[in-house]
Amino acid sequence: MLRTRSAVPHRAHTSRGRLLVGMAVAAAAGLVLAGCATSSTSDSAHVKSLTVLVEGGGHLELQPIADLYKKQTGISVTFVELPYNGLYNRVNSELSTGNISFDAAALDAIWLPAFAAGLKPLNNLVTPAVKADSFPAILQEGKVGNNYVGIPAFANSEILYYRTDLFNDPANQAAFKAKYGYDLKPPTTWQQYTDAAAFFTKDGMYGAPLPGAVETQFLAVLSQAGEKNMVLTADGKKSTLDDATTLTALNYYDSLAKYGPPGAAAVDWNAAQNLYNQGKAAMMLFWGHAYRQIPTDSPVFGKTGVAPMIGGPAGVAGVPGPFYLSVPRAGAHTAAGEAFVKFAYDHNELSAATSLGLVARISALKKFENTKGYESYPAIVATLNAPATIPRPANANWQNIVNNVLVPMIQKSLQPGADNAAILKDAAAQVDAIVAQ
């Protein structure tokens, strides 16, 4: 469940190989039959072991929970680790055929609409207490139609990373104030981010890398611009890409390309993160888990500050990057699987001590927010709690839209002389064609 790029996932999207093109649509159709299969009822008292599917490396985040679960219940948990695409394909195949080999799975949020018919509704687990301890956007993304089909396991968001040695340097502070008329500080707005990026782009240093080969940072900017219906209308039947808000967002997004290395259209999350960790960027907007992943021999280790995501006209906004624990509707041990999912949520804070430290509950994030090594937690909380932060559309075509429309759209906008209004109009037509299928 932890897709590895430079050893880590953001729990949402990166350059994942683009293998999923069109697969979500097929899954949505195939799962209709699986969803109608008779759900097995299981007696947890007779279950001795459970099988949980996770993305490669994902068991490390859940292992402390599994260890405690076995200690308290006697039930052992076996994690089956698969590559990101392999996990999707395995779950898709098994839910479609009804031949289920697992009791629970850690699933990317964007898969839930396609898999929903084959997943057990977990509405009874979403109590008032769970709602109060969950980020609204994260909880919403786990719901498809009237049913919660996933319980949050990990939450993530892009936040601001900045070089404290550069921002705190008296010479830089004086020069910045002389040029821009205000104090150099971690930016909170589009204009401040642009100013800081421009100021530090010199002498072989870039202000901030811009990932043009992935879509989520643009989607965050889209929310910051005030978009309430991300890419699709609320009913999912038509694109919103050709509206004025999206044009504002795209114009701002590609204006940042000059503050990163040439060829922004080819920059993915790996490239952006590596550039920063090599000490060649003054700032980056990146997923919160990466704070704990800065190598100790990096020139930015111990010299990195974190802050909430920047804000546009609508204020601060990020794109939630959650993974959820789900239970197959036709599994052999559905009751036992559901019991483990509940246990995992109840003991979510145990994942904080792992290498990535990804947790989902607000209380778990706040428990460690003043602990050394968890400096990113307050920034994640502030970003995910921001009113403008909204989830991606719950649409089975979403991955198809990302691969075939959004990423190419962003890359086209980064070309010299690009007509963003025309690009968005064309992209909207493509999206309309996809959702009409």
Short mmCIF file of C-alpha atoms in Angstrom, two decimals:
data_model
loop_
_atom_site.label_atom_id
_atom_site.label_comp_id
_atom_site.label_asym_id
_atom_site.label_seq_id
_atom_site.Cartn_x
_atom_site.Cartn_y
_atom_site.Cartn_z
CA MET A 1 0.00 0.00 0.00
CA LEU A 2 2.95 2.23 0.09
CA ARG A 3 3.81 2.81 -3.47
CA THR A 4 7.52 3.35 -3.72
CA ARG A 5 8.97 6.15 -5.64
CA SER A 6 12.00 7.20 -3.77
CA ALA A 7 10.89 4.59 -1.32
CA VAL A 8 7.52 6.13 -0.72
CA PRO A 9 4.03 6.87 -1.93
CA HIS A 10 1.85 9.82 -1.51
CA ARG A 11 -1.11 7.56 -1.44
CA ALA A 12 -2.62 9.11 -4.45
CA HIS A 13 -0.94 9.61 -7.79
CA THR A 14 2.47 9.82 -9.20
CA SER A 15 4.10 8.39 -12.25
CA ARG A 16 2.75 4.94 -11.70
CA GLY A 17 3.45 3.51 -15.11
CA ARG A 18 0.07 4.45 -16.59
CA LEU A 19 -0.96 0.81 -16.66
CA LEU A 20 -4.39 1.57 -15.29
CA VAL A 21 -5.63 3.33 -18.43
CA GLY A 22 -9.21 2.30 -18.95
CA MET A 23 -9.09 -0.43 -16.31
CA ALA A 24 -11.33 1.32 -13.82
CA VAL A 25 -14.17 1.31 -16.33
CA ALA A 26 -13.79 -2.41 -16.89
CA ALA A 27 -13.65 -3.00 -13.16
CA ALA A 28 -16.81 -1.02 -12.58
CA ALA A 29 -18.66 -3.18 -15.08
CA GLY A 30 -17.17 -6.46 -13.94
CA LEU A 31 -17.85 -5.86 -10.30
CA VAL A 32 -21.57 -5.67 -10.81
CA LEU A 33 -21.70 -9.44 -10.89
CA ALA A 34 -19.29 -9.90 -8.03
CA GLY A 35 -21.22 -7.39 -5.96
CA CYS A 36 -24.35 -9.51 -6.35
CA ALA A 37 -22.63 -12.63 -5.10
CA THR A 38 -23.89 -14.03 -1.83
CA SER A 39 -21.73 -12.69 0.95
CA SER A 40 -20.29 -15.34 3.19
CA THR A 41 -20.89 -14.99 6.87
CA SER A 42 -17.99 -15.88 9.08
CA ASP A 43 -17.58 -16.60 12.72
CA SER A 44 -14.58 -14.63 13.96
CA ALA A 45 -14.14 -17.07 16.82
CA HIS A 46 -13.12 -19.82 14.38
CA VAL A 47 -10.74 -17.73 12.30
CA LYS A 48 -7.07 -18.30 13.10
CA SER A 49 -5.47 -16.13 10.43
CA LEU A 50 -6.31 -13.34 8.02
CA THR A 51 -4.83 -12.36 4.66
CA VAL A 52 -4.46 -8.66 3.91
CA LEU A 53 -3.36 -7.35 0.51
CA VAL A 54 -1.09 -4.30 0.55
CA GLU A 55 1.11 -2.38 -1.80
CA GLY A 56 4.80 -3.29 -1.73
CA GLY A 57 6.28 -2.19 1.60
CA GLY A 58 2.85 -1.43 3.02
CA HIS A 59 2.95 -4.07 5.68
CA LEU A 60 5.54 -2.02 7.56
CA GLU A 61 2.88 0.57 8.33
CA LEU A 62 0.35 -2.03 9.47
CA GLN A 63 2.70 -4.51 11.14
CA PRO A 64 2.59 -2.92 14.62
CA ILE A 65 -1.21 -3.10 14.47
CA ALA A 66 -1.12 -6.71 13.30
CA ASP A 67 1.28 -7.63 16.12
CA LEU A 68 -1.06 -6.19 18.74
CA TYR A 69 -4.05 -7.80 17.06
CA LYS A 70 -2.50 -11.24 17.33
CA LYS A 71 -1.54 -10.61 20.95
CA GLN A 72 -5.06 -9.60 21.90
CA THR A 73 -7.11 -11.96 19.69
CA GLY A 74 -4.80 -14.83 18.77
CA ILE A 75 -5.50 -14.17 15.08
CA SER A 76 -2.41 -13.79 12.92
CA VAL A 77 -2.30 -11.46 9.93
CA THR A 78 -0.41 -12.36 6.77
CA PHE A 79 0.37 -9.47 4.46
CA VAL A 80 0.62 -10.11 0.74
CA GLU A 81 2.67 -7.33 -0.84
CA LEU A 82 2.21 -6.41 -4.48
CA PRO A 83 3.39 -3.59 -6.75
CA TYR A 84 0.88 -0.78 -7.13
CA ASN A 85 -0.44 -1.98 -10.49
CA GLY A 86 -0.23 -5.59 -9.35
CA LEU A 87 -2.40 -4.81 -6.33
CA TYR A 88 -5.00 -3.14 -8.52
CA ASN A 89 -5.01 -6.05 -10.96
CA ARG A 90 -5.27 -8.68 -8.21
CA VAL A 91 -8.18 -6.98 -6.47
CA ASN A 92 -9.90 -6.21 -9.77
CA SER A 93 -9.62 -9.82 -10.92
CA GLU A 94 -10.77 -11.40 -7.68
CA LEU A 95 -13.69 -9.07 -7.09
CA SER A 96 -14.80 -9.47 -10.70
CA THR A 97 -14.78 -13.28 -10.57
CA GLY A 98 -15.84 -13.73 -6.97
CA ASN A 99 -12.82 -15.96 -6.31
CA ILE A 100 -11.59 -14.10 -3.26
CA SER A 101 -8.30 -15.02 -1.58
CA PHE A 102 -8.05 -12.11 0.86
CA ASP A 103 -9.92 -10.90 3.92
CA ALA A 104 -9.04 -7.21 3.69
CA ALA A 105 -7.04 -4.95 1.41
CA ALA A 106 -5.44 -1.54 1.62
CA LEU A 107 -6.77 0.37 -1.40
CA ASP A 108 -5.99 3.68 -3.00
CA ALA A 109 -8.87 6.13 -2.75
CA ILE A 110 -9.19 6.45 -6.52
CA TRP A 111 -9.97 2.73 -6.85
CA LEU A 112 -12.98 2.67 -4.54
CA PRO A 113 -15.59 3.83 -7.09
CA ALA A 114 -14.53 1.06 -9.47
CA PHE A 115 -14.42 -1.63 -6.76
CA ALA A 116 -17.43 -0.50 -4.70
CA ALA A 117 -19.86 -3.18 -5.88
CA GLY A 118 -17.49 -5.90 -4.71
CA LEU A 119 -16.72 -4.35 -1.33
CA LYS A 120 -18.63 -4.84 1.91
CA PRO A 121 -20.39 -1.69 3.17
CA LEU A 122 -18.78 -0.58 6.43
CA ASN A 123 -21.35 2.02 7.44
CA ASN A 124 -21.66 0.57 10.93
CA LEU A 125 -17.99 1.38 11.57
CA VAL A 126 -18.43 5.05 10.70
CA THR A 127 -19.76 6.17 14.07
CA PRO A 128 -20.14 9.78 15.22
CA ALA A 129 -16.80 9.37 17.03
CA VAL A 130 -15.11 8.22 13.80
CA LYS A 131 -16.59 11.17 11.90
CA ALA A 132 -15.36 13.59 14.54
CA ASP A 133 -11.83 12.17 14.35
CA SER A 134 -11.58 12.10 10.55
CA PHE A 135 -10.86 14.78 7.99
CA PRO A 136 -14.06 15.58 6.06
CA ALA A 137 -12.45 15.13 2.64
CA ILE A 138 -10.80 11.85 3.68
CA LEU A 139 -14.04 10.43 5.05
CA GLN A 140 -15.97 11.56 1.99
CA GLU A 141 -13.55 9.86 -0.38
CA GLY A 142 -14.17 6.53 1.36
CA LYS A 143 -17.88 6.73 0.56
CA VAL A 144 -19.34 5.60 -2.76
CA GLY A 145 -23.04 6.27 -3.17
CA ASN A 146 -24.69 5.59 0.17
CA ASN A 147 -22.00 3.28 1.49
CA TYR A 148 -18.65 3.69 3.16
CA VAL A 149 -16.57 0.99 1.48
CA GLY A 150 -13.24 1.97 3.02
CA ILE A 151 -12.07 3.01 6.47
CA PRO A 152 -9.09 5.41 6.46
CA ALA A 153 -5.77 3.74 7.17
CA PHE A 154 -3.39 6.51 6.13
CA ALA A 155 -3.88 10.15 5.23
CA ASN A 156 -1.51 12.39 3.36
CA SER A 157 -1.38 15.76 1.67
CA GLU A 158 1.11 17.89 -0.13
CA ILE A 159 2.62 20.56 2.11
CA LEU A 160 5.31 23.21 1.78
CA TYR A 161 8.97 22.31 2.31
CA TYR A 162 11.51 25.11 2.56
CA ARG A 163 15.20 25.52 3.30
CA THR A 164 15.52 27.06 6.75
CA ASP A 165 19.20 27.87 6.16
CA LEU A 166 18.26 29.97 3.14
CA PHE A 167 15.16 31.60 4.60
CA ASN A 168 16.92 32.47 7.88
CA ASP A 169 20.06 33.88 6.26
CA PRO A 170 20.32 37.61 7.15
CA ALA A 171 21.71 38.53 3.73
CA ASN A 172 18.83 36.79 1.98
CA GLN A 173 16.33 38.40 4.31
CA ALA A 174 17.68 41.88 3.64
CA ALA A 175 17.88 41.39 -0.12
CA PHE A 176 14.39 39.92 -0.31
CA LYS A 177 12.81 42.74 1.67
CA ALA A 178 14.60 45.32 -0.42
CA LYS A 179 13.27 43.74 -3.60
CA TYR A 180 9.71 42.79 -2.59
CA GLY A 181 8.94 45.13 0.30
CA TYR A 182 8.04 42.48 2.89
CA ASP A 183 9.86 40.01 5.10
CA LEU A 184 11.18 36.72 3.74
CA LYS A 185 9.17 33.95 5.36
CA PRO A 186 7.58 30.62 4.41
CA PRO A 187 5.02 31.62 1.78
CA THR A 188 1.32 31.25 2.46
CA THR A 189 -0.13 32.69 -0.78
CA TRP A 190 0.38 32.25 -4.50
CA GLN A 191 2.12 35.61 -4.78
CA GLN A 192 4.46 34.95 -1.86
CA TYR A 193 5.34 31.54 -3.28
CA THR A 194 6.08 33.07 -6.67
CA ASP A 195 8.22 35.81 -5.13
CA ALA A 196 10.25 33.36 -3.04
CA ALA A 197 10.67 30.99 -5.99
CA ALA A 198 11.85 33.83 -8.22
CA PHE A 199 14.23 35.16 -5.55
CA PHE A 200 16.02 31.86 -5.03
CA THR A 201 16.26 30.88 -8.70
CA LYS A 202 19.87 31.90 -9.31
CA ASP A 203 23.45 30.64 -9.17
CA GLY A 204 22.52 27.04 -9.94
CA MET A 205 19.68 27.03 -7.37
CA TYR A 206 16.03 26.62 -8.32
CA GLY A 207 13.24 28.25 -6.38
CA ALA A 208 10.94 25.24 -6.62
CA PRO A 209 10.67 22.23 -8.94
CA LEU A 210 7.37 21.95 -10.80
CA PRO A 211 6.13 18.39 -11.44
CA GLY A 212 4.51 18.55 -14.86
CA ALA A 213 4.24 14.79 -15.36
CA VAL A 214 1.76 14.26 -12.52
CA GLU A 215 -1.58 15.85 -11.80
CA THR A 216 -2.15 16.21 -8.07
CA GLN A 217 -0.23 19.45 -7.48
CA PHE A 218 -2.26 21.06 -10.24
CA LEU A 219 -5.46 19.72 -8.65
CA ALA A 220 -4.40 21.35 -5.37
CA VAL A 221 -3.94 24.65 -7.21
CA LEU A 222 -7.36 24.12 -8.76
CA SER A 223 -8.93 23.88 -5.31
CA GLN A 224 -6.90 26.88 -4.14
CA ALA A 225 -8.42 28.82 -7.04
CA GLY A 226 -11.90 28.07 -5.69
CA GLU A 227 -13.09 25.15 -7.81
CA LYS A 228 -15.87 23.29 -5.99
CA ASN A 229 -16.35 20.54 -8.57
CA MET A 230 -12.92 19.16 -9.39
CA VAL A 231 -12.75 18.34 -13.11
CA LEU A 232 -16.29 16.87 -13.13
CA THR A 233 -19.71 18.22 -12.26
CA ALA A 234 -21.28 16.93 -9.06
CA ASP A 235 -23.23 14.26 -10.97
CA GLY A 236 -20.06 13.14 -12.78
CA LYS A 237 -21.64 13.53 -16.20
CA LYS A 238 -19.77 16.54 -17.57
CA SER A 239 -16.39 18.21 -17.32
CA THR A 240 -15.75 21.53 -15.58
CA LEU A 241 -12.29 21.96 -17.10
CA ASP A 242 -13.33 24.77 -19.43
CA ASP A 243 -14.56 27.11 -16.69
CA ALA A 244 -12.86 30.35 -15.63
CA THR A 245 -11.61 28.96 -12.31
CA THR A 246 -9.69 26.17 -14.00
CA LEU A 247 -8.12 28.61 -16.44
CA THR A 248 -6.95 30.76 -13.51
CA ALA A 249 -5.45 27.68 -11.88
CA LEU A 250 -3.67 26.44 -15.01
CA ASN A 251 -2.28 29.88 -15.79
CA TYR A 252 -0.81 30.11 -12.29
CA TYR A 253 0.47 26.56 -12.31
CA ASP A 254 2.47 26.78 -15.51
CA SER A 255 3.79 30.23 -14.54
CA LEU A 256 5.91 28.41 -11.95
CA ALA A 257 7.81 26.33 -14.50
CA LYS A 258 10.57 28.93 -14.87
CA TYR A 259 11.54 28.47 -11.21
CA GLY A 260 12.48 24.83 -11.71
CA PRO A 261 14.79 22.97 -14.08
CA PRO A 262 14.09 22.98 -17.82
CA GLY A 263 11.68 20.36 -19.11
CA ALA A 264 9.04 20.63 -16.40
CA ALA A 265 6.69 18.50 -18.51
CA ALA A 266 8.90 15.48 -17.80
CA VAL A 267 9.40 16.14 -14.07
CA ASP A 268 7.63 13.57 -11.89
CA TRP A 269 7.53 13.21 -8.10
CA ASN A 270 10.82 11.32 -8.01
CA ALA A 271 12.62 14.05 -9.92
CA ALA A 272 11.14 16.85 -7.82
CA GLN A 273 11.98 15.13 -4.54
CA ASN A 274 15.50 14.25 -5.64
CA LEU A 275 16.17 17.80 -6.75
CA TYR A 276 15.24 19.10 -3.32
CA ASN A 277 17.11 16.42 -1.40
CA GLN A 278 20.22 17.15 -3.46
CA GLY A 279 20.13 20.73 -2.20
CA LYS A 280 19.27 22.22 -5.60
CA ALA A 281 15.87 23.69 -4.70
CA ALA A 282 14.92 26.25 -2.06
CA MET A 283 11.34 24.96 -1.75
CA MET A 284 9.05 22.22 -2.91
CA LEU A 285 5.40 21.31 -2.55
CA PHE A 286 5.41 17.64 -1.67
CA TRP A 287 3.66 14.90 0.26
CA GLY A 288 3.94 15.06 4.03
CA HIS A 289 5.52 11.64 4.47
CA ALA A 290 8.68 12.81 2.69
CA TYR A 291 9.83 14.82 5.70
CA ARG A 292 10.88 11.61 7.44
CA GLN A 293 12.52 10.38 4.25
CA ILE A 294 15.17 13.08 3.82
CA PRO A 295 18.49 11.19 3.82
CA THR A 296 20.82 11.97 6.70
CA ASP A 297 23.62 12.70 4.23
CA SER A 298 21.47 15.16 2.27
CA PRO A 299 22.59 18.82 2.35
CA VAL A 300 19.03 19.71 3.41
CA PHE A 301 18.86 17.26 6.32
CA GLY A 302 18.23 19.26 9.49
CA LYS A 303 17.77 22.38 7.37
CA THR A 304 14.21 21.80 6.23
CA GLY A 305 11.12 23.51 7.55
CA VAL A 306 7.54 22.52 6.77
CA ALA A 307 4.35 24.54 6.60
CA PRO A 308 0.79 24.08 5.31
CA MET A 309 0.14 24.06 1.59
CA ILE A 310 0.05 27.51 -0.01
CA GLY A 311 -3.26 29.25 -0.66
CA GLY A 312 -4.85 30.91 -3.66
CA PRO A 313 -8.00 33.04 -3.97
CA ALA A 314 -9.99 30.41 -2.04
CA GLY A 315 -7.30 29.89 0.59
CA VAL A 316 -5.14 26.91 1.50
CA ALA A 317 -5.99 23.62 -0.19
CA GLY A 318 -4.34 20.30 -0.82
CA VAL A 319 -5.39 17.05 -2.46
CA PRO A 320 -6.04 14.30 0.08
CA GLY A 321 -3.92 11.22 -0.52
CA PRO A 322 -5.54 8.45 1.54
CA PHE A 323 -5.48 4.67 1.46
CA TYR A 324 -8.35 2.72 2.96
CA LEU A 325 -8.83 -0.70 4.46
CA SER A 326 -11.68 -2.50 2.73
CA VAL A 327 -13.32 -5.91 3.01
CA PRO A 328 -14.45 -8.01 0.02
CA ARG A 329 -18.20 -8.57 0.02
CA ALA A 330 -17.82 -12.21 -1.03
CA GLY A 331 -14.80 -13.04 1.13
CA ALA A 332 -14.55 -16.18 3.26
CA HIS A 333 -14.16 -14.29 6.55
CA THR A 334 -16.03 -11.03 6.13
CA ALA A 335 -16.86 -10.58 9.80
CA ALA A 336 -13.28 -11.26 10.84
CA GLY A 337 -11.99 -8.94 8.12
CA GLU A 338 -14.28 -6.19 9.30
CA ALA A 339 -13.16 -6.75 12.88
CA PHE A 340 -9.54 -6.26 11.83
CA VAL A 341 -10.41 -3.08 9.93
CA LYS A 342 -12.08 -1.68 13.05
CA PHE A 343 -9.12 -2.68 15.18
CA ALA A 344 -6.72 -1.03 12.75
CA TYR A 345 -8.65 2.24 12.90
CA ASP A 346 -8.92 2.10 16.69
CA HIS A 347 -5.15 1.61 16.96
CA ASN A 348 -4.19 3.84 14.04
CA GLU A 349 -1.61 5.74 16.09
CA LEU A 350 0.67 2.69 16.10
CA SER A 351 1.55 3.44 12.48
CA ALA A 352 3.10 6.75 13.52
CA ALA A 353 6.24 4.98 14.77
CA THR A 354 6.93 3.36 11.39
CA SER A 355 9.35 4.60 8.76
CA LEU A 356 6.82 6.72 6.90
CA GLY A 357 4.74 7.55 9.95
CA LEU A 358 1.49 7.70 7.98
CA VAL A 359 -1.70 7.77 10.04
CA ALA A 360 -5.27 8.81 9.29
CA ARG A 361 -6.92 9.93 12.51
CA ILE A 362 -6.76 13.57 13.54
CA SER A 363 -6.12 12.51 17.13
CA ALA A 364 -3.14 10.38 16.05
CA LEU A 365 -1.61 13.27 14.13
CA LYS A 366 -2.14 15.69 16.98
CA LYS A 367 -0.73 13.28 19.56
CA PHE A 368 2.70 13.46 17.91
CA GLU A 369 2.64 16.99 16.52
CA ASN A 370 5.09 18.30 19.13
CA THR A 371 7.40 15.28 18.94
CA LYS A 372 10.75 15.53 17.18
CA GLY A 373 10.62 13.88 13.79
CA TYR A 374 6.93 14.63 13.32
CA GLU A 375 7.23 18.29 12.37
CA SER A 376 5.17 17.66 9.23
CA TYR A 377 2.08 16.61 11.20
CA PRO A 378 0.73 20.10 12.01
CA ALA A 379 1.13 21.10 8.36
CA ILE A 380 -0.77 18.00 7.22
CA VAL A 381 -3.56 18.66 9.72
CA ALA A 382 -3.91 22.31 8.70
CA THR A 383 -3.97 21.44 5.00
CA LEU A 384 -6.45 18.57 5.25
CA ASN A 385 -8.71 20.63 7.53
CA ALA A 386 -8.69 23.63 5.21
CA PRO A 387 -12.21 24.39 3.91
CA ALA A 388 -11.02 24.53 0.30
CA THR A 389 -9.50 21.03 0.45
CA ILE A 390 -11.81 18.67 -1.43
CA PRO A 391 -11.46 15.04 -2.55
CA ARG A 392 -11.06 13.89 -6.11
CA PRO A 393 -14.26 12.87 -7.90
CA ALA A 394 -15.72 9.50 -6.97
CA ASN A 395 -15.85 8.30 -10.54
CA ALA A 396 -14.87 4.93 -11.97
CA ASN A 397 -13.35 6.72 -14.96
CA TRP A 398 -11.01 8.82 -12.86
CA GLN A 399 -7.74 7.03 -13.63
CA ASN A 400 -8.59 7.07 -17.31
CA ILE A 401 -9.18 10.82 -17.09
CA VAL A 402 -5.89 11.35 -15.25
CA ASN A 403 -3.78 9.32 -17.66
CA ASN A 404 -5.35 10.36 -20.93
CA VAL A 405 -6.50 13.91 -20.25
CA LEU A 406 -5.14 15.65 -17.16
CA VAL A 407 -1.44 14.82 -17.41
CA PRO A 408 -1.26 15.48 -21.18
CA MET A 409 -3.22 18.70 -20.62
CA ILE A 410 -0.71 19.94 -18.04
CA GLN A 411 2.21 18.97 -20.25
CA LYS A 412 0.74 20.80 -23.25
CA SER A 413 0.24 23.94 -21.14
CA LEU A 414 3.94 23.94 -20.28
CA GLN A 415 4.99 24.28 -23.90
CA PRO A 416 6.10 27.77 -25.05
CA GLY A 417 3.22 29.80 -26.44
CA ALA A 418 0.57 27.40 -25.22
CA ASP A 419 -3.04 28.59 -25.45
CA ASN A 420 -4.40 27.41 -22.12
CA ALA A 421 -8.01 28.32 -22.89
CA ALA A 422 -7.92 26.17 -26.03
CA ILE A 423 -6.13 23.37 -24.21
CA LEU A 424 -8.81 23.33 -21.50
CA LYS A 425 -11.64 23.37 -24.02
CA ASP A 426 -10.15 20.36 -25.77
CA ALA A 427 -9.52 18.58 -22.47
CA ALA A 428 -13.11 19.17 -21.37
CA ALA A 429 -14.37 17.59 -24.60
CA GLN A 430 -12.17 14.56 -24.02
CA VAL A 431 -13.46 14.15 -20.46
CA ASP A 432 -17.05 14.47 -21.66
CA ALA A 433 -16.41 11.69 -24.16
CA ILE A 434 -14.93 9.42 -21.49
CA VAL A 435 -17.77 9.81 -18.99
CA ALA A 436 -20.36 9.39 -21.74
CA GLN A 437 -19.12 5.90 -22.61
#
